[in-house]
Amino acid sequence: PHAPGEALVPNGLPAFMLYYENDDAGWRDLGADSKLTFTAPEDGDYVVRVRDVRGSQGEKFTYSLVARPRKPDFAVTLHGANPTISAGSAKEFRVIVTRSDEFEGPIQIDISGLPPGVTATTPVVIQEGQRDAFGVLMAAADAPAPTEENSKTTKVTATAEINGQPVVHD
């Protein structure tokens, strides 16, 4: 890589500029929509111009612009919940996080209230900047079959620190 404006050593190959901008999120959270995050350098009035990059325009060209303050947050989805685990065996589960508004911090997943004889790797931590983590549910060799009552006591919580405050989601 070369710094912008740095003179390149001639090597006999043609050199030309490529002008492009990719403003779509890599995870495609917004589908085909684009997202721009802007932090104003100081108080004042700012102008936003929305247009088609190809220069096309007309009555049927409609755009929607949403401007709002950032609210960093997350939502965690548990995959592999309610598994059938034979006594003396184990099953893997996965937790996946959807991060919003540039929140990239670590998230701790705690599991409590499991039926007798069943244990889990807890806490499971989705590390900073990561999108998922894995854990294991294990049933002891002498674990009784879960009942309808004790299988309802399991609780999964996700905790993270955002802007110095703990945020907890079930």
XYZ file of N, CA, C and O in Angstrom:
680
model
N 0.828 -1.205 0.000
C 0.000 0.000 0.000
C 0.863 1.256 0.000
O 1.944 1.275 0.574
N 0.362 2.251 -0.663
C 1.069 3.536 -0.745
C 0.193 4.622 -0.139
O -1.033 4.556 -0.210
N 0.831 5.623 0.417
C 0.099 6.748 1.001
C -0.548 7.566 -0.114
O -0.020 7.615 -1.235
N -1.691 8.203 0.161
C -2.322 9.057 -0.844
C -1.347 10.134 -1.312
O -0.641 10.745 -0.519
N -1.277 10.339 -2.616
C -0.411 11.369 -3.181
C 1.047 10.965 -3.322
O 1.850 11.699 -3.886
N 1.416 9.792 -2.842
C 2.801 9.331 -2.933
C 3.132 9.009 -4.388
O 2.344 8.395 -5.101
N 4.296 9.456 -4.846
C 4.718 9.181 -6.226
C 5.134 7.715 -6.322
O 5.924 7.220 -5.519
N 4.586 7.031 -7.316
C 4.906 5.623 -7.510
C 6.097 5.488 -8.453
O 6.254 6.270 -9.397
N 6.906 4.479 -8.230
C 8.044 4.220 -9.087
C 7.519 3.657 -10.404
O 6.734 2.687 -10.401
N 7.884 4.252 -11.555
C 7.390 3.737 -12.842
C 7.859 2.292 -13.052
O 9.017 1.966 -12.838
N 6.890 1.433 -13.437
C 7.258 0.037 -13.662
C 6.851 -0.436 -15.056
O 6.878 -1.620 -15.355
N 6.435 0.499 -15.924
C 6.064 0.138 -17.276
C 4.585 -0.187 -17.432
O 4.077 -0.281 -18.548
N 3.867 -0.397 -16.336
C 2.437 -0.689 -16.416
C 1.652 0.614 -16.337
O 2.097 1.574 -15.711
N 0.474 0.649 -16.975
C -0.316 1.882 -16.908
C -0.844 2.117 -15.499
O -1.154 1.174 -14.779
N -0.909 3.368 -15.101
C -1.456 3.735 -13.799
C -2.690 4.604 -14.035
O -2.676 5.483 -14.893
N -3.769 4.312 -13.322
C -4.995 5.108 -13.472
C -5.755 5.069 -12.162
O -5.597 4.169 -11.355
N -6.579 6.089 -11.945
C -7.356 6.208 -10.724
C -8.675 5.467 -10.865
O -9.283 5.482 -11.935
N -9.103 4.827 -9.794
C -10.430 4.227 -9.717
C -11.219 5.032 -8.700
O -10.835 5.116 -7.543
N -12.317 5.646 -9.159
C -13.145 6.429 -8.255
C -14.350 5.594 -7.856
O -15.133 5.188 -8.709
N -14.492 5.292 -6.579
C -15.644 4.532 -6.108
C -15.820 4.779 -4.624
O -14.910 5.245 -3.953
N -16.998 4.449 -4.178
C -17.276 4.514 -2.755
C -18.286 3.433 -2.455
O -19.311 3.330 -3.118
N -17.989 2.596 -1.504
C -18.930 1.563 -1.088
C -19.434 1.939 0.290
O -18.713 1.865 1.264
N -20.698 2.379 0.328
C -21.244 2.816 1.609
C -22.232 1.806 2.178
O -22.990 2.110 3.076
N -22.271 0.598 1.633
C -23.171 -0.436 2.138
C -22.471 -1.237 3.222
O -21.285 -1.533 3.130
N -23.213 -1.588 4.244
C -22.649 -2.361 5.349
C -22.230 -3.746 4.868
O -22.948 -4.394 4.114
N -21.081 -4.188 5.311
C -20.574 -5.495 4.912
C -21.453 -6.651 5.371
O -21.512 -7.693 4.732
N -22.147 -6.482 6.510
C -23.010 -7.555 7.023
C -24.395 -7.512 6.389
O -25.222 -8.371 6.649
N -24.661 -6.488 5.588
C -25.948 -6.324 4.889
C -27.120 -6.280 5.872
O -28.216 -6.735 5.577
N -26.902 -5.707 7.058
C -27.956 -5.579 8.068
C -29.147 -4.790 7.527
O -30.280 -5.006 7.930
N -28.873 -3.838 6.652
C -29.909 -2.950 6.151
C -30.394 -3.356 4.762
O -31.033 -2.560 4.081
N -30.073 -4.556 4.314
C -30.465 -4.969 2.967
C -29.694 -4.152 1.950
O -28.491 -3.991 2.034
N -30.415 -3.576 0.991
C -29.773 -2.772 -0.044
C -29.593 -1.324 0.394
O -29.015 -0.529 -0.340
N -30.085 -0.961 1.575
C -29.991 0.416 2.037
C -28.582 0.742 2.508
O -27.815 -0.135 2.897
N -28.271 1.996 2.477
C -26.965 2.467 2.915
C -27.080 3.106 4.293
O -28.156 3.506 4.712
N -25.940 3.213 4.952
C -25.909 3.809 6.283
C -24.693 4.716 6.363
O -23.604 4.354 5.929
N -24.884 5.885 6.914
C -23.802 6.827 7.122
C -23.793 7.209 8.588
O -24.821 7.607 9.141
N -22.656 7.074 9.227
C -22.512 7.488 10.612
C -21.682 8.765 10.608
O -20.592 8.794 10.041
N -22.213 9.800 11.229
C -21.561 11.106 11.205
C -21.523 11.677 12.609
O -22.527 11.689 13.311
N -20.362 12.132 13.027
C -20.217 12.832 14.293
C -19.851 14.265 13.962
O -18.793 14.521 13.372
N -20.738 15.187 14.307
C -20.499 16.600 14.013
C -19.277 17.080 14.781
O -19.170 16.842 15.983
N -18.365 17.758 14.128
C -17.158 18.227 14.820
C -17.441 19.356 15.803
O -16.674 19.582 16.726
N -18.563 20.063 15.602
C -18.941 21.145 16.507
C -20.421 21.434 16.303
O -21.035 20.988 15.330
N -21.009 22.188 17.232
C -22.409 22.584 17.085
C -22.554 23.478 15.858
O -21.644 24.249 15.536
N -23.694 23.371 15.198
C -23.930 24.220 14.036
C -24.958 23.604 13.119
O -25.542 22.553 13.420
N -25.187 24.251 12.001
C -26.119 23.757 10.988
C -25.337 22.958 9.957
O -24.240 23.362 9.535
N -25.913 21.825 9.558
C -25.284 20.967 8.557
C -26.304 20.665 7.473
O -27.504 20.632 7.736
N -25.849 20.439 6.270
C -26.718 20.132 5.139
C -26.430 18.711 4.691
O -25.271 18.309 4.566
N -27.496 17.949 4.460
C -27.361 16.592 3.946
C -27.967 16.569 2.547
O -29.085 17.043 2.345
N -27.228 16.051 1.591
C -27.739 15.937 0.234
C -27.797 14.459 -0.125
O -26.798 13.749 0.002
N -28.971 13.999 -0.539
C -29.158 12.616 -0.940
C -29.404 12.615 -2.436
O -30.286 13.333 -2.930
N -28.628 11.818 -3.169
C -28.804 11.766 -4.618
C -28.353 10.421 -5.148
O -27.674 9.652 -4.467
N -28.710 10.155 -6.378
C -28.300 8.941 -7.062
C -26.864 9.144 -7.548
O -26.574 10.139 -8.226
N -25.974 8.228 -7.222
C -24.570 8.399 -7.589
C -24.344 8.360 -9.095
O -23.326 8.817 -9.587
N -25.321 7.824 -9.828
C -25.189 7.765 -11.289
C -25.684 9.041 -11.954
O -25.630 9.170 -13.166
N -26.218 9.971 -11.127
C -26.720 11.223 -11.676
C -28.133 11.114 -12.213
O -28.655 12.066 -12.782
N -28.783 9.974 -12.053
C -30.153 9.808 -12.530
C -31.094 10.553 -11.595
O -30.857 10.646 -10.390
N -32.164 11.073 -12.165
C -33.153 11.768 -11.354
C -34.481 11.788 -12.075
O -34.555 11.484 -13.251
N -35.534 12.100 -11.345
C -36.864 12.178 -11.930
C -37.930 12.063 -10.860
O -37.643 11.863 -9.679
N -39.197 12.189 -11.284
C -40.324 12.161 -10.354
C -40.408 10.860 -9.565
O -40.821 10.856 -8.415
N -40.048 9.754 -10.175
C -40.200 8.448 -9.520
C -38.980 8.056 -8.685
O -38.941 6.980 -8.137
N -38.002 8.931 -8.612
C -36.842 8.663 -7.774
C -37.170 9.184 -6.374
O -37.263 10.381 -6.153
N -37.378 8.272 -5.439
C -37.704 8.683 -4.077
C -36.633 8.160 -3.120
O -36.094 7.067 -3.309
N -36.346 8.955 -2.136
C -35.353 8.593 -1.136
C -35.923 8.879 0.241
O -36.772 9.740 0.412
N -35.442 8.164 1.211
C -35.847 8.393 2.584
C -34.578 8.563 3.405
O -33.633 7.785 3.264
N -34.553 9.582 4.231
C -33.398 9.847 5.070
C -33.854 9.839 6.525
O -34.818 10.506 6.878
N -33.186 9.058 7.343
C -33.475 9.028 8.771
C -32.244 9.583 9.480
O -31.141 9.079 9.291
N -32.440 10.611 10.261
C -31.354 11.190 11.049
C -31.741 11.061 12.516
O -32.831 11.453 12.908
N -30.860 10.462 13.297
C -31.158 10.254 14.710
C -29.853 10.116 15.474
O -28.817 9.782 14.897
N -29.907 10.360 16.779
C -28.701 10.129 17.580
C -28.390 8.631 17.650
O -29.296 7.803 17.556
N -27.131 8.318 17.808
C -26.732 6.919 17.963
C -27.235 6.366 19.284
O -27.225 7.052 20.294
N -27.662 5.097 19.262
C -28.057 4.396 20.471
C -27.433 3.001 20.410
O -28.067 2.053 19.950
N -26.177 2.878 20.823
C -25.516 1.572 20.764
C -26.300 0.530 21.554
O -26.767 0.803 22.658
N -26.457 -0.650 20.977
C -27.210 -1.718 21.635
C -26.855 -3.038 20.971
O -26.026 -3.095 20.057
N -27.518 -4.102 21.417
C -27.292 -5.427 20.860
C -28.516 -6.281 21.121
O -29.318 -5.996 22.006
N -28.653 -7.327 20.331
C -29.687 -8.350 20.544
C -29.014 -9.696 20.325
O -28.249 -9.863 19.378
N -29.274 -10.638 21.227
C -28.639 -11.951 21.141
C -29.699 -13.011 20.834
O -30.781 -12.994 21.416
N -29.376 -13.902 19.918
C -30.249 -15.011 19.562
C -29.560 -16.307 19.963
O -28.366 -16.484 19.712
N -30.320 -17.197 20.589
C -29.791 -18.490 21.024
C -30.210 -19.559 20.021
O -31.400 -19.752 19.776
N -29.248 -20.226 19.413
C -29.514 -21.319 18.487
C -29.154 -22.630 19.170
O -28.097 -22.749 19.780
N -30.038 -23.595 19.083
C -29.807 -24.880 19.743
C -30.484 -24.942 21.089
O -30.153 -25.780 21.922
N -31.460 -24.048 21.327
C -32.209 -24.077 22.585
C -33.161 -25.268 22.572
O -33.545 -25.766 21.511
N -33.557 -25.725 23.752
C -34.477 -26.860 23.929
C -34.000 -28.136 23.225
O -34.781 -28.801 22.559
N -32.753 -28.498 23.371
C -32.278 -29.724 22.724
C -32.668 -30.971 23.519
O -32.983 -30.893 24.705
N -32.659 -32.092 22.853
C -32.809 -33.369 23.535
C -31.404 -33.889 23.789
O -30.647 -34.118 22.844
N -31.064 -34.026 25.071
C -29.717 -34.487 25.436
C -29.866 -35.776 26.219
O -30.492 -35.802 27.283
N -29.303 -36.832 25.716
C -29.333 -38.113 26.427
C -28.426 -38.035 27.641
O -27.406 -37.323 27.623
N -28.796 -38.758 28.709
C -27.958 -38.797 29.912
C -26.545 -39.232 29.526
O -26.356 -40.153 28.739
N -25.555 -38.519 30.057
C -24.155 -38.846 29.778
C -23.632 -38.250 28.479
O -22.529 -38.584 28.048
N -24.399 -37.391 27.832
C -23.921 -36.794 26.579
C -24.038 -35.270 26.638
O -24.388 -34.705 27.671
N -23.739 -34.622 25.526
C -23.735 -33.159 25.480
C -24.162 -32.679 24.097
O -24.108 -33.434 23.128
N -24.583 -31.430 24.032
C -24.955 -30.801 22.760
C -24.394 -29.389 22.733
O -24.380 -28.685 23.742
N -23.973 -28.999 21.566
C -23.452 -27.655 21.363
C -24.602 -26.673 21.132
O -25.617 -27.020 20.556
N -24.425 -25.437 21.606
C -25.357 -24.361 21.269
C -24.544 -23.160 20.818
O -23.342 -23.061 21.058
N -25.215 -22.253 20.142
C -24.545 -21.080 19.583
C -25.336 -19.830 19.947
O -26.563 -19.835 19.899
N -24.642 -18.779 20.321
C -25.281 -17.488 20.547
C -24.765 -16.524 19.480
O -23.566 -16.469 19.208
N -25.695 -15.815 18.855
C -25.355 -14.885 17.778
C -25.837 -13.505 18.183
O -26.962 -13.337 18.653
N -24.982 -12.509 18.005
C -25.342 -11.140 18.376
C -25.576 -10.302 17.121
O -24.890 -10.460 16.114
N -26.586 -9.452 17.203
C -26.808 -8.412 16.208
C -26.453 -7.112 16.910
O -27.086 -6.749 17.904
N -25.423 -6.454 16.431
C -24.934 -5.230 17.057
C -25.513 -4.021 16.320
O -25.699 -4.075 15.108
N -25.786 -2.958 17.061
C -26.317 -1.763 16.407
C -25.565 -0.510 16.846
O -25.056 -0.436 17.966
N -25.510 0.424 15.945
C -24.915 1.745 16.170
C -23.513 1.687 16.755
O -23.205 2.313 17.764
N -22.675 0.908 16.102
C -21.244 0.815 16.398
C -20.905 0.236 17.760
O -19.796 0.420 18.246
N -21.831 -0.485 18.392
C -21.458 -1.171 19.624
C -20.664 -2.425 19.253
O -21.154 -3.287 18.529
N -19.426 -2.502 19.718
C -18.557 -3.643 19.395
C -17.985 -4.310 20.630
O -17.115 -5.163 20.534
N -18.442 -3.939 21.824
C -17.871 -4.465 23.065
C -18.209 -5.922 23.331
O -19.054 -6.524 22.655
N -17.553 -6.518 24.338
C -17.827 -7.911 24.698
C -19.210 -8.056 25.331
O -19.718 -7.129 25.958
N -19.811 -9.231 25.151
C -21.131 -9.529 25.701
C -21.032 -10.851 26.445
O -20.549 -11.842 25.896
N -21.490 -10.855 27.683
C -21.459 -12.068 28.510
C -22.842 -12.706 28.538
O -23.820 -12.044 28.855
N -22.903 -13.998 28.227
C -24.145 -14.756 28.243
C -24.112 -15.671 29.462
O -23.210 -16.499 29.601
N -25.095 -15.501 30.352
C -25.192 -16.331 31.553
C -26.413 -17.237 31.444
O -27.481 -16.794 31.008
N -26.259 -18.491 31.868
C -27.347 -19.473 31.849
C -27.531 -19.973 33.269
O -26.577 -20.419 33.912
N -28.775 -19.903 33.757
C -29.053 -20.357 35.121
C -30.373 -21.135 35.128
O -31.142 -21.086 34.180
N -30.604 -21.838 36.229
C -31.870 -22.543 36.404
C -32.045 -23.764 35.521
O -33.172 -24.131 35.188
N -30.957 -24.423 35.172
C -31.055 -25.632 34.336
C -31.678 -26.772 35.128
O -31.570 -26.812 36.354
N -32.310 -27.724 34.447
C -32.881 -28.887 35.146
C -31.794 -29.666 35.894
O -30.608 -29.592 35.541
N -32.165 -30.451 36.923
C -31.179 -31.237 37.687
C -30.365 -32.149 36.768
O -30.906 -32.767 35.850
N -29.065 -32.183 37.022
C -28.167 -33.046 36.251
C -27.695 -32.435 34.947
O -26.890 -33.021 34.237
N -28.187 -31.250 34.602
C -27.777 -30.591 33.353
C -26.921 -29.380 33.708
O -27.269 -28.589 34.582
N -25.776 -29.250 33.035
C -24.892 -28.104 33.238
C -24.589 -27.485 31.877
O -24.812 -28.100 30.840
N -24.079 -26.269 31.925
C -23.730 -25.562 30.687
C -22.422 -24.826 30.879
O -22.065 -24.457 31.995
N -21.708 -24.620 29.784
C -20.548 -23.738 29.843
C -21.119 -22.336 30.008
O -21.823 -21.835 29.139
N -20.884 -21.769 31.161
C -21.403 -20.439 31.439
C -20.429 -19.717 32.355
O -19.871 -20.357 33.249
N -20.096 -18.500 32.178
C -20.642 -17.676 31.114
C -19.973 -17.951 29.771
O -18.826 -18.388 29.716
N -20.720 -17.683 28.723
C -20.185 -17.697 27.359
C -19.974 -16.233 27.005
O -20.859 -15.407 27.247
N -18.824 -15.905 26.446
C -18.536 -14.509 26.115
C -18.382 -14.365 24.608
O -17.583 -15.063 23.985
N -19.173 -13.452 24.054
C -18.969 -13.060 22.661
C -17.961 -11.925 22.730
O -18.246 -10.862 23.285
N -16.789 -12.172 22.210
C -15.698 -11.218 22.389
C -15.910 -9.954 21.563
O -16.709 -9.921 20.631
N -15.164 -8.933 21.935
C -15.251 -7.635 21.278
C -15.147 -7.778 19.763
O -14.237 -8.430 19.251
N -16.106 -7.205 19.063
C -16.090 -7.211 17.603
C -16.546 -8.512 16.962
O -16.688 -8.577 15.751
N -16.795 -9.559 17.748
C -17.204 -10.848 17.188
C -18.724 -10.916 17.061
O -19.447 -10.150 17.672
N -19.199 -11.863 16.269
C -20.632 -11.992 16.006
C -21.266 -13.210 16.659
O -22.479 -13.318 16.722
N -20.466 -14.159 17.133
C -21.054 -15.351 17.744
C -20.077 -16.025 18.688
O -18.898 -15.693 18.724
N -20.617 -16.969 19.459
C -19.808 -17.791 20.364
C -20.559 -19.106 20.569
O -21.761 -19.195 20.314
N -19.837 -20.110 21.023
C -20.415 -21.440 21.215
C -20.283 -21.879 22.658
O -19.359 -21.471 23.351
N -21.207 -22.711 23.082
C -21.172 -23.306 24.405
C -21.670 -24.736 24.306
O -22.073 -25.199 23.235
N -21.670 -25.430 25.446
C -22.093 -26.826 25.470
C -23.046 -27.037 26.643
O -22.801 -26.553 27.750
N -24.136 -27.742 26.383
C -25.037 -28.226 27.428
C -24.681 -29.679 27.673
O -24.573 -30.465 26.722
N -24.503 -30.066 28.956
C -24.090 -31.430 29.281
C -25.073 -32.048 30.265
O -25.491 -31.385 31.215
N -25.423 -33.306 30.032
C -26.292 -34.053 30.947
C -25.437 -35.109 31.631
O -24.747 -35.892 30.966
N -25.468 -35.134 32.965
C -24.704 -36.140 33.722
C -25.240 -37.527 33.390
O -26.385 -37.693 32.958
N -24.392 -38.532 33.625
C -24.783 -39.917 33.329
C -26.017 -40.331 34.133
O -26.822 -41.137 33.663
N -26.195 -39.750 35.322
C -27.348 -40.106 36.152
C -28.425 -39.008 36.153
O -29.269 -38.958 37.049
N -28.402 -38.132 35.136
C -29.365 -37.025 35.083
C -30.774 -37.553 34.841
O -30.999 -38.343 33.927
N -31.743 -37.118 35.674
C -33.121 -37.521 35.430
C -33.672 -36.773 34.213
O -33.175 -35.705 33.859
N -34.677 -37.329 33.596
C -35.312 -36.647 32.463
C -35.950 -35.355 32.969
O -36.571 -35.337 34.035
N -35.776 -34.245 32.229
C -36.377 -32.981 32.681
C -37.900 -33.086 32.699
O -38.497 -33.776 31.882
N -38.486 -32.397 33.647
C -39.949 -32.341 33.706
C -40.398 -31.028 33.068
O -39.591 -30.128 32.836
N -41.694 -30.923 32.833
C -42.218 -29.693 32.243
C -41.981 -28.515 33.188
O -41.663 -27.417 32.756
N -42.084 -28.766 34.491
C -41.880 -27.714 35.483
C -40.442 -27.222 35.534
O -40.183 -26.031 35.419
N -39.478 -28.156 35.711
C -38.101 -27.707 35.884
C -37.455 -27.256 34.566
O -36.431 -26.596 34.579
N -38.042 -27.600 33.439
C -37.459 -27.119 32.179
C -37.880 -25.674 31.887
O -37.316 -25.035 31.012
N -38.840 -25.150 32.646
C -39.264 -23.758 32.462
C -38.459 -22.790 33.318
O -38.638 -21.579 33.212
N -37.593 -23.289 34.182
C -36.848 -22.415 35.098
C -35.546 -21.889 34.501
O -34.905 -21.026 35.089
N -35.163 -22.384 33.332
C -33.904 -21.946 32.722
C -34.012 -20.500 32.267
O -34.999 -20.097 31.655
N -32.981 -19.728 32.586
C -32.950 -18.322 32.200
C -31.620 -18.019 31.525
O -30.566 -18.422 32.018
N -31.695 -17.325 30.409
C -30.501 -16.914 29.670
C -30.502 -15.388 29.622
O -31.495 -14.781 29.205
N -29.414 -14.784 30.073
C -29.297 -13.324 30.026
C -28.003 -12.931 29.333
O -26.986 -13.624 29.438
N -28.066 -11.825 28.615
C -26.891 -11.272 27.936
C -26.606 -9.914 28.554
O -27.505 -9.076 28.662
N -25.356 -9.700 28.963
C -24.973 -8.463 29.633
C -23.764 -7.847 28.948
O -22.819 -8.560 28.599
N -23.812 -6.538 28.768
C -22.673 -5.807 28.212
C -22.629 -4.432 28.855
O -23.612 -3.970 29.431
N -21.491 -3.787 28.736
C -21.356 -2.426 29.231
C -21.350 -1.495 28.023
O -20.543 -1.647 27.107
N -22.313 -0.551 28.032
C -22.412 0.423 26.944
C -22.389 1.814 27.560
O -23.208 2.124 28.424
N -21.464 2.611 27.124
C -21.297 3.973 27.651
C -21.193 3.980 29.175
O -21.796 4.809 29.850
N -20.460 3.007 29.723
C -20.220 2.939 31.164
C -21.373 2.398 31.986
O -21.285 2.357 33.196
N -22.461 1.965 31.349
C -23.631 1.448 32.054
C -23.877 -0.012 31.666
O -23.768 -0.357 30.489
N -24.229 -0.869 32.636
C -24.559 -2.247 32.277
C -25.908 -2.307 31.546
O -26.855 -1.635 31.934
N -25.950 -3.083 30.479
C -27.190 -3.304 29.720
C -27.438 -4.793 29.718
O -26.565 -5.581 29.353
N -28.652 -5.205 30.156
C -28.993 -6.622 30.268
C -30.211 -6.908 29.410
O -31.191 -6.173 29.454
N -30.113 -7.966 28.587
C -31.237 -8.428 27.774
C -31.473 -9.899 28.075
O -30.509 -10.673 28.169
N -32.732 -10.293 28.239
C -33.066 -11.705 28.391
C -32.986 -12.390 27.036
O -33.279 -11.780 26.021
